[in-house]
Amino acid sequence: MGKFTFDIPDEFEKQLEALGRAGEEASVCRILAAGGQKVEAEMKSQAARHRQTGDMAASIRTAKASKNDRGYFVVTRPTGKSVRVTGTGKTAPIRNMEKLAYLHYGTSRQKATGIVTKVVNRSEKPALEAMQEEFNREAGV
């Protein structure tokens, strides 16, 4: 039988350790938050173009990273409620997420704008770049 030995260079071993540290939960949360900030900024920018009162645009937040069976994720969305005046002059609460859905898909009285699609398309590259920069910082690359 043949005998086989090899040495792992110290630099390569250090890089592997750094990658392991970057894969820890706290690091993953920071990496996702960096990307979420870019998406949040773009969503606020797009929502500001269609604002009536500014409640929905001001309520856009990126949630802390969560984990499910598929892995870690962050969600950027409008939060909270605001008050709207109905056609009869009464006030009624409306969720800011509903406003975003109406803006994106439209209603019988409002044309669809596709705002969420625009946000995804325009923020994908900056978000990936921000996450890559944060990963490099975490891994020490």
Short mmCIF file of N, CA and C in Angstrom, two decimals:
data_model
loop_
_atom_site.label_atom_id
_atom_site.label_comp_id
_atom_site.label_asym_id
_atom_site.label_seq_id
_atom_site.Cartn_x
_atom_site.Cartn_y
_atom_site.Cartn_z
N MET A 1 0.82 -1.17 0.00
CA MET A 1 0.00 0.00 0.00
C MET A 1 0.87 1.24 0.00
N GLY A 2 0.31 2.27 -0.62
CA GLY A 2 1.05 3.52 -0.69
C GLY A 2 0.85 4.36 0.57
N LYS A 3 1.80 5.17 0.84
CA LYS A 3 1.72 6.05 1.98
C LYS A 3 1.63 7.49 1.47
N PHE A 4 0.80 8.27 2.12
CA PHE A 4 0.52 9.59 1.62
C PHE A 4 0.50 10.57 2.80
N THR A 5 1.26 11.62 2.74
CA THR A 5 1.25 12.67 3.75
C THR A 5 1.23 14.02 3.06
N PHE A 6 0.64 14.98 3.72
CA PHE A 6 0.63 16.32 3.17
C PHE A 6 0.55 17.34 4.30
N ASP A 7 0.97 18.53 4.03
CA ASP A 7 0.92 19.62 5.00
C ASP A 7 -0.03 20.69 4.48
N ILE A 8 -0.85 21.18 5.36
CA ILE A 8 -1.74 22.29 5.01
C ILE A 8 -1.01 23.57 5.35
N PRO A 9 -0.88 24.47 4.38
CA PRO A 9 -0.20 25.74 4.66
C PRO A 9 -0.94 26.51 5.77
N ASP A 10 -0.19 27.18 6.61
CA ASP A 10 -0.77 27.92 7.72
C ASP A 10 -1.76 28.99 7.25
N GLU A 11 -1.43 29.65 6.16
CA GLU A 11 -2.31 30.70 5.63
C GLU A 11 -3.66 30.13 5.22
N PHE A 12 -3.65 28.97 4.57
CA PHE A 12 -4.90 28.32 4.15
C PHE A 12 -5.72 27.90 5.37
N GLU A 13 -5.07 27.42 6.39
CA GLU A 13 -5.76 27.01 7.62
C GLU A 13 -6.41 28.23 8.29
N LYS A 14 -5.71 29.35 8.30
CA LYS A 14 -6.26 30.58 8.88
C LYS A 14 -7.49 31.06 8.09
N GLN A 15 -7.42 30.93 6.77
CA GLN A 15 -8.55 31.33 5.94
C GLN A 15 -9.77 30.45 6.22
N LEU A 16 -9.55 29.16 6.38
CA LEU A 16 -10.66 28.25 6.69
C LEU A 16 -11.28 28.58 8.05
N GLU A 17 -10.45 28.89 9.03
CA GLU A 17 -10.97 29.28 10.34
C GLU A 17 -11.78 30.57 10.25
N ALA A 18 -11.30 31.52 9.46
CA ALA A 18 -12.01 32.79 9.30
C ALA A 18 -13.36 32.56 8.62
N LEU A 19 -13.40 31.68 7.63
CA LEU A 19 -14.67 31.36 6.97
C LEU A 19 -15.63 30.70 7.94
N GLY A 20 -15.11 29.86 8.82
CA GLY A 20 -15.95 29.23 9.83
C GLY A 20 -16.55 30.26 10.77
N ARG A 21 -15.76 31.25 11.18
CA ARG A 21 -16.26 32.31 12.05
C ARG A 21 -17.31 33.15 11.33
N ALA A 22 -17.11 33.39 10.03
CA ALA A 22 -18.06 34.19 9.26
C ALA A 22 -19.38 33.47 9.08
N GLY A 23 -19.38 32.16 9.24
CA GLY A 23 -20.61 31.38 9.12
C GLY A 23 -21.39 31.26 10.41
N GLU A 24 -20.89 31.86 11.50
CA GLU A 24 -21.60 31.82 12.77
C GLU A 24 -22.85 32.67 12.70
N GLU A 25 -23.79 32.40 13.58
CA GLU A 25 -25.09 33.06 13.55
C GLU A 25 -25.00 34.59 13.61
N ALA A 26 -24.19 35.12 14.50
CA ALA A 26 -24.08 36.57 14.62
C ALA A 26 -23.54 37.20 13.34
N SER A 27 -22.57 36.54 12.74
CA SER A 27 -21.99 37.06 11.49
C SER A 27 -23.01 37.03 10.36
N VAL A 28 -23.74 35.94 10.27
CA VAL A 28 -24.76 35.81 9.21
C VAL A 28 -25.81 36.91 9.38
N CYS A 29 -26.20 37.18 10.61
CA CYS A 29 -27.19 38.23 10.86
C CYS A 29 -26.66 39.60 10.42
N ARG A 30 -25.39 39.89 10.69
CA ARG A 30 -24.81 41.17 10.27
C ARG A 30 -24.71 41.25 8.75
N ILE A 31 -24.37 40.14 8.11
CA ILE A 31 -24.26 40.13 6.65
C ILE A 31 -25.63 40.39 6.02
N LEU A 32 -26.67 39.72 6.52
CA LEU A 32 -28.01 39.93 5.99
C LEU A 32 -28.52 41.34 6.27
N ALA A 33 -28.19 41.88 7.42
CA ALA A 33 -28.62 43.24 7.75
C ALA A 33 -28.00 44.26 6.79
N ALA A 34 -26.76 44.02 6.38
CA ALA A 34 -26.10 44.93 5.43
C ALA A 34 -26.86 44.95 4.10
N GLY A 35 -27.27 43.79 3.63
CA GLY A 35 -28.05 43.74 2.40
C GLY A 35 -29.44 44.32 2.58
N GLY A 36 -30.04 44.08 3.74
CA GLY A 36 -31.37 44.60 4.02
C GLY A 36 -31.42 46.11 4.04
N GLN A 37 -30.34 46.75 4.46
CA GLN A 37 -30.29 48.21 4.47
C GLN A 37 -30.39 48.77 3.05
N LYS A 38 -29.76 48.11 2.11
CA LYS A 38 -29.82 48.58 0.71
C LYS A 38 -31.23 48.43 0.15
N VAL A 39 -31.88 47.30 0.47
CA VAL A 39 -33.25 47.08 0.00
C VAL A 39 -34.19 48.09 0.65
N GLU A 40 -33.99 48.35 1.94
CA GLU A 40 -34.82 49.31 2.66
C GLU A 40 -34.69 50.71 2.06
N ALA A 41 -33.48 51.12 1.75
CA ALA A 41 -33.27 52.45 1.16
C ALA A 41 -33.97 52.56 -0.19
N GLU A 42 -33.87 51.52 -1.00
CA GLU A 42 -34.52 51.56 -2.33
C GLU A 42 -36.03 51.54 -2.19
N MET A 43 -36.55 50.76 -1.25
CA MET A 43 -38.00 50.70 -1.07
C MET A 43 -38.54 52.04 -0.58
N LYS A 44 -37.82 52.69 0.32
CA LYS A 44 -38.25 54.02 0.78
C LYS A 44 -38.21 55.03 -0.36
N SER A 45 -37.19 54.91 -1.20
CA SER A 45 -37.07 55.81 -2.34
C SER A 45 -38.23 55.64 -3.31
N GLN A 46 -38.56 54.40 -3.62
CA GLN A 46 -39.67 54.13 -4.54
C GLN A 46 -41.01 54.53 -3.93
N ALA A 47 -41.20 54.26 -2.65
CA ALA A 47 -42.47 54.60 -1.99
C ALA A 47 -42.65 56.11 -1.88
N ALA A 48 -41.57 56.85 -1.72
CA ALA A 48 -41.66 58.30 -1.60
C ALA A 48 -42.20 58.94 -2.87
N ARG A 49 -42.02 58.30 -3.99
CA ARG A 49 -42.52 58.84 -5.26
C ARG A 49 -44.03 58.79 -5.34
N HIS A 50 -44.65 57.89 -4.57
CA HIS A 50 -46.09 57.67 -4.64
C HIS A 50 -46.80 58.08 -3.36
N ARG A 51 -46.14 58.84 -2.53
CA ARG A 51 -46.70 59.10 -1.21
C ARG A 51 -47.85 60.10 -1.26
N GLN A 52 -48.79 59.87 -0.36
CA GLN A 52 -49.86 60.84 -0.16
C GLN A 52 -49.65 61.51 1.20
N THR A 53 -49.45 60.72 2.22
CA THR A 53 -49.19 61.28 3.54
C THR A 53 -47.78 60.97 4.02
N GLY A 54 -47.14 59.97 3.46
CA GLY A 54 -45.81 59.58 3.87
C GLY A 54 -45.78 58.56 4.99
N ASP A 55 -46.96 58.16 5.51
CA ASP A 55 -47.01 57.19 6.60
C ASP A 55 -46.40 55.86 6.19
N MET A 56 -46.75 55.38 5.02
CA MET A 56 -46.28 54.07 4.57
C MET A 56 -44.77 54.11 4.32
N ALA A 57 -44.30 55.12 3.64
CA ALA A 57 -42.86 55.21 3.33
C ALA A 57 -42.03 55.33 4.60
N ALA A 58 -42.53 56.06 5.57
CA ALA A 58 -41.79 56.24 6.82
C ALA A 58 -41.78 54.98 7.68
N SER A 59 -42.72 54.08 7.44
CA SER A 59 -42.82 52.89 8.29
C SER A 59 -42.01 51.70 7.76
N ILE A 60 -41.34 51.85 6.63
CA ILE A 60 -40.59 50.73 6.04
C ILE A 60 -39.39 50.40 6.91
N ARG A 61 -39.27 49.14 7.29
CA ARG A 61 -38.20 48.66 8.16
C ARG A 61 -37.71 47.30 7.68
N THR A 62 -36.45 47.01 8.00
CA THR A 62 -35.90 45.68 7.77
C THR A 62 -35.86 44.98 9.11
N ALA A 63 -36.53 43.86 9.20
CA ALA A 63 -36.60 43.10 10.46
C ALA A 63 -35.26 42.43 10.74
N LYS A 64 -35.06 42.05 11.98
CA LYS A 64 -33.86 41.31 12.35
C LYS A 64 -33.89 39.95 11.65
N ALA A 65 -32.72 39.39 11.46
CA ALA A 65 -32.62 38.10 10.78
C ALA A 65 -33.34 37.02 11.57
N SER A 66 -34.05 36.17 10.86
CA SER A 66 -34.76 35.04 11.44
C SER A 66 -34.27 33.77 10.77
N LYS A 67 -34.61 32.65 11.34
CA LYS A 67 -34.19 31.37 10.77
C LYS A 67 -35.40 30.45 10.65
N ASN A 68 -35.50 29.78 9.52
CA ASN A 68 -36.50 28.73 9.35
C ASN A 68 -35.81 27.48 8.83
N ASP A 69 -36.56 26.52 8.33
CA ASP A 69 -35.95 25.27 7.87
C ASP A 69 -35.09 25.44 6.62
N ARG A 70 -35.22 26.55 5.93
CA ARG A 70 -34.40 26.80 4.74
C ARG A 70 -33.16 27.63 5.03
N GLY A 71 -33.08 28.25 6.20
CA GLY A 71 -31.92 29.05 6.56
C GLY A 71 -32.32 30.40 7.11
N TYR A 72 -31.39 31.33 7.11
CA TYR A 72 -31.60 32.67 7.66
C TYR A 72 -32.16 33.59 6.58
N PHE A 73 -32.94 34.59 7.03
CA PHE A 73 -33.52 35.55 6.09
C PHE A 73 -33.87 36.84 6.83
N VAL A 74 -34.01 37.92 6.08
CA VAL A 74 -34.52 39.18 6.60
C VAL A 74 -35.69 39.61 5.72
N VAL A 75 -36.59 40.39 6.28
CA VAL A 75 -37.75 40.87 5.55
C VAL A 75 -37.78 42.39 5.65
N THR A 76 -37.95 43.04 4.51
CA THR A 76 -38.09 44.50 4.47
C THR A 76 -39.51 44.79 4.03
N ARG A 77 -40.24 45.52 4.89
CA ARG A 77 -41.65 45.78 4.60
C ARG A 77 -42.14 46.97 5.40
N PRO A 78 -43.27 47.55 4.99
CA PRO A 78 -43.90 48.60 5.80
C PRO A 78 -44.50 47.97 7.06
N THR A 79 -44.43 48.68 8.16
CA THR A 79 -44.97 48.17 9.41
C THR A 79 -46.01 49.14 9.95
N GLY A 80 -46.82 48.67 10.86
CA GLY A 80 -47.77 49.54 11.54
C GLY A 80 -49.02 49.85 10.74
N LYS A 81 -49.80 50.75 11.31
CA LYS A 81 -51.08 51.16 10.72
C LYS A 81 -51.14 52.67 10.64
N SER A 82 -52.03 53.14 9.81
CA SER A 82 -52.33 54.56 9.76
C SER A 82 -53.84 54.69 9.62
N VAL A 83 -54.33 55.90 9.58
CA VAL A 83 -55.77 56.14 9.50
C VAL A 83 -56.10 56.71 8.15
N ARG A 84 -57.18 56.22 7.57
CA ARG A 84 -57.64 56.77 6.29
C ARG A 84 -59.05 57.29 6.47
N VAL A 85 -59.43 58.22 5.63
CA VAL A 85 -60.78 58.77 5.68
C VAL A 85 -61.57 58.09 4.57
N THR A 86 -62.70 57.49 4.94
CA THR A 86 -63.54 56.80 3.96
C THR A 86 -64.34 57.81 3.15
N GLY A 87 -65.05 57.32 2.17
CA GLY A 87 -65.85 58.19 1.32
C GLY A 87 -66.96 58.90 2.07
N THR A 88 -67.40 58.32 3.19
CA THR A 88 -68.46 58.94 3.99
C THR A 88 -67.92 59.90 5.04
N GLY A 89 -66.61 60.06 5.09
CA GLY A 89 -66.00 60.98 6.04
C GLY A 89 -65.57 60.34 7.34
N LYS A 90 -65.82 59.05 7.50
CA LYS A 90 -65.41 58.36 8.72
C LYS A 90 -63.93 57.97 8.59
N THR A 91 -63.32 57.73 9.74
CA THR A 91 -61.92 57.29 9.73
C THR A 91 -61.88 55.79 9.99
N ALA A 92 -60.92 55.15 9.36
CA ALA A 92 -60.76 53.70 9.53
C ALA A 92 -59.26 53.38 9.49
N PRO A 93 -58.81 52.43 10.32
CA PRO A 93 -57.39 52.07 10.28
C PRO A 93 -57.07 51.25 9.02
N ILE A 94 -55.87 51.42 8.52
CA ILE A 94 -55.40 50.63 7.38
C ILE A 94 -53.94 50.29 7.61
N ARG A 95 -53.59 49.05 7.40
CA ARG A 95 -52.20 48.63 7.58
C ARG A 95 -51.35 49.19 6.45
N ASN A 96 -50.14 49.58 6.80
CA ASN A 96 -49.23 50.14 5.79
C ASN A 96 -48.84 49.08 4.76
N MET A 97 -48.81 47.82 5.15
CA MET A 97 -48.52 46.75 4.20
C MET A 97 -49.62 46.66 3.14
N GLU A 98 -50.86 46.92 3.56
CA GLU A 98 -51.97 46.94 2.60
C GLU A 98 -51.77 48.03 1.57
N LYS A 99 -51.30 49.19 2.04
CA LYS A 99 -51.05 50.30 1.12
C LYS A 99 -50.02 49.90 0.07
N LEU A 100 -48.98 49.20 0.51
CA LEU A 100 -47.96 48.74 -0.44
C LEU A 100 -48.55 47.75 -1.44
N ALA A 101 -49.38 46.85 -0.95
CA ALA A 101 -50.02 45.87 -1.85
C ALA A 101 -50.92 46.57 -2.86
N TYR A 102 -51.70 47.56 -2.41
CA TYR A 102 -52.55 48.31 -3.33
C TYR A 102 -51.72 49.08 -4.35
N LEU A 103 -50.61 49.63 -3.90
CA LEU A 103 -49.73 50.37 -4.79
C LEU A 103 -49.10 49.44 -5.83
N HIS A 104 -48.68 48.26 -5.39
CA HIS A 104 -48.03 47.32 -6.29
C HIS A 104 -49.02 46.70 -7.28
N TYR A 105 -50.13 46.19 -6.78
CA TYR A 105 -51.09 45.47 -7.63
C TYR A 105 -52.19 46.34 -8.20
N GLY A 106 -52.42 47.51 -7.61
CA GLY A 106 -53.48 48.38 -8.07
C GLY A 106 -54.82 47.99 -7.46
N THR A 107 -55.81 48.84 -7.72
CA THR A 107 -57.19 48.58 -7.28
C THR A 107 -58.10 48.94 -8.44
N SER A 108 -59.38 48.90 -8.19
CA SER A 108 -60.31 49.27 -9.25
C SER A 108 -60.21 50.76 -9.59
N ARG A 109 -59.68 51.56 -8.65
CA ARG A 109 -59.56 53.00 -8.87
C ARG A 109 -58.12 53.46 -9.03
N GLN A 110 -57.18 52.56 -8.87
CA GLN A 110 -55.76 52.93 -8.89
C GLN A 110 -54.99 51.97 -9.78
N LYS A 111 -54.17 52.52 -10.63
CA LYS A 111 -53.38 51.73 -11.55
C LYS A 111 -52.22 51.04 -10.81
N ALA A 112 -51.89 49.83 -11.21
CA ALA A 112 -50.77 49.10 -10.61
C ALA A 112 -49.45 49.76 -10.99
N THR A 113 -48.52 49.82 -10.04
CA THR A 113 -47.22 50.42 -10.31
C THR A 113 -46.09 49.40 -10.35
N GLY A 114 -46.29 48.22 -9.77
CA GLY A 114 -45.22 47.22 -9.74
C GLY A 114 -44.04 47.65 -8.89
N ILE A 115 -44.31 48.36 -7.80
CA ILE A 115 -43.25 48.94 -6.98
C ILE A 115 -42.32 47.88 -6.39
N VAL A 116 -42.85 46.75 -5.96
CA VAL A 116 -42.02 45.72 -5.34
C VAL A 116 -41.06 45.12 -6.37
N THR A 117 -41.53 44.92 -7.58
CA THR A 117 -40.66 44.40 -8.64
C THR A 117 -39.53 45.37 -8.94
N LYS A 118 -39.84 46.67 -8.97
CA LYS A 118 -38.81 47.68 -9.20
C LYS A 118 -37.78 47.67 -8.08
N VAL A 119 -38.25 47.55 -6.85
CA VAL A 119 -37.34 47.53 -5.70
C VAL A 119 -36.41 46.33 -5.79
N VAL A 120 -36.96 45.17 -6.09
CA VAL A 120 -36.14 43.95 -6.18
C VAL A 120 -35.11 44.09 -7.29
N ASN A 121 -35.52 44.53 -8.44
CA ASN A 121 -34.61 44.65 -9.58
C ASN A 121 -33.51 45.68 -9.34
N ARG A 122 -33.85 46.80 -8.72
CA ARG A 122 -32.88 47.87 -8.53
C ARG A 122 -31.97 47.68 -7.32
N SER A 123 -32.41 46.90 -6.35
CA SER A 123 -31.62 46.74 -5.13
C SER A 123 -30.84 45.44 -5.06
N GLU A 124 -31.06 44.53 -6.00
CA GLU A 124 -30.40 43.22 -5.93
C GLU A 124 -28.88 43.35 -5.96
N LYS A 125 -28.36 44.05 -6.94
CA LYS A 125 -26.90 44.16 -7.08
C LYS A 125 -26.27 44.92 -5.90
N PRO A 126 -26.80 46.11 -5.51
CA PRO A 126 -26.21 46.79 -4.35
C PRO A 126 -26.29 45.96 -3.06
N ALA A 127 -27.38 45.23 -2.88
CA ALA A 127 -27.52 44.40 -1.67
C ALA A 127 -26.50 43.27 -1.67
N LEU A 128 -26.33 42.63 -2.80
CA LEU A 128 -25.33 41.55 -2.88
C LEU A 128 -23.92 42.08 -2.65
N GLU A 129 -23.63 43.25 -3.20
CA GLU A 129 -22.30 43.85 -2.99
C GLU A 129 -22.09 44.20 -1.52
N ALA A 130 -23.10 44.75 -0.87
CA ALA A 130 -22.99 45.09 0.55
C ALA A 130 -22.79 43.84 1.40
N MET A 131 -23.51 42.78 1.07
CA MET A 131 -23.36 41.53 1.82
C MET A 131 -21.99 40.92 1.58
N GLN A 132 -21.47 41.02 0.35
CA GLN A 132 -20.14 40.50 0.06
C GLN A 132 -19.07 41.27 0.82
N GLU A 133 -19.21 42.60 0.87
CA GLU A 133 -18.26 43.43 1.63
C GLU A 133 -18.28 43.05 3.11
N GLU A 134 -19.47 42.87 3.66
CA GLU A 134 -19.58 42.49 5.08
C GLU A 134 -19.01 41.10 5.32
N PHE A 135 -19.24 40.18 4.39
CA PHE A 135 -18.67 38.84 4.51
C PHE A 135 -17.14 38.91 4.50
N ASN A 136 -16.60 39.70 3.58
CA ASN A 136 -15.13 39.85 3.51
C ASN A 136 -14.58 40.44 4.80
N ARG A 137 -15.30 41.40 5.38
CA ARG A 137 -14.88 41.99 6.65
C ARG A 137 -14.94 40.95 7.77
N GLU A 138 -16.00 40.14 7.79
CA GLU A 138 -16.15 39.12 8.82
C GLU A 138 -15.11 38.03 8.69
N ALA A 139 -14.81 37.65 7.44
CA ALA A 139 -13.85 36.57 7.19
C ALA A 139 -12.42 37.06 7.19
N GLY A 140 -12.23 38.37 7.19
CA GLY A 140 -10.88 38.92 7.17
C GLY A 140 -10.19 38.71 5.85
N VAL A 141 -10.95 38.67 4.79
CA VAL A 141 -10.38 38.45 3.45
C VAL A 141 -9.97 39.76 2.85
#
